[in-house]
Amino acid sequence: MQKKFFLIDIEGVLIDHIESNRVFQDAQHFLDFLRRNKRKFVLLTNTARKSTNFIFQKLRVNGLDIDLNSIINPTIVAIKGVLLKNFRPPIRIFIISEGGHIEDIARFTDIIISYNEPIDAVLLGADREITYAKLNYAFNLILKKKPLIVLGGDMYARAKMYDKELFFLAEGAFAKLLELSTGVKGIYTRKPESIIFETAVEALNAAKEHTIMIGDSIKTDIIGALKFGLDAIFVNRQGKKLDRKTIKSLKEITNGSSKLFMISSLDPRTDLMRIF
Ligand SMILES: [Mg+2]
């Protein structure tokens, strides 16, 4: 296999969890190995509530040498894959967010956040202080045929706020409410949706056949990449056994087209050499 371009998941592949400080030891070796061999990569994450800059700082503080612009999250996909492709600047958006998404949007001068019409699109992210006024304004914009772009899609998440750890309703739940009430389907910009893989391949200026996805989630990274027509590497650090149903569905997707590999670590001296 001669792949030139790599899409790399972050949580579970490079770092244990984005709120933790546990970067996997083999991660930096692997990124160095890619650079030495002139391979290009982007990092693909579904973490949207925290900005790309937060993730960049987190990885950097823990010793991973990466570029801020190499991180692609659902907000970046909404911007590059939907907004910049479909609207002329200045693009005016209404956004529901508690901050992280706004940090990302602020990096793009063609996009303006507005609370008055004209508005081109509604962006919906996690916001634990969401109000009726915001939801109802989004509802009215969607009724006027403005697209609903969902930055993520989880129904709920466990998180800490004001020192209390609780389950919080997330953007996916509010997206369902808006979809049901308007009859309009939202555009989801996270893995396993094709749009995130397409945005990543375009960011690398790559051809699909020269690109491979590396991830630890069958449901999002692997199935998403295979369905989009990419080969994929499943990083199985815990040596989990895949159940029959999963194997069957993976076989159906890969049938005759994309290839799937499995490795137990990113150490370039071991498993990976089988693939390179
Ligand atoms: Mg992961």
mmCIF file of C-alpha atoms in Angstrom, residues 7 18 23 48 170:
data_model
loop_
_atom_site.group_PDB
_atom_site.id
_atom_site.type_symbol
_atom_site.label_atom_id
_atom_site.label_comp_id
_atom_site.label_asym_id
_atom_site.label_seq_id
_atom_site.Cartn_x
_atom_site.Cartn_y
_atom_site.Cartn_z
ATOM 1 C CA LEU A 7 -6.889 11.336 8.125
ATOM 2 C CA ILE A 18 -9.627 15.489 25.182
ATOM 3 C CA VAL A 23 -1.149 11.462 25.008
ATOM 4 C CA ALA A 48 -17.020 20.375 18.643
ATOM 5 C CA ALA A 170 -26.853 18.363 23.776
#
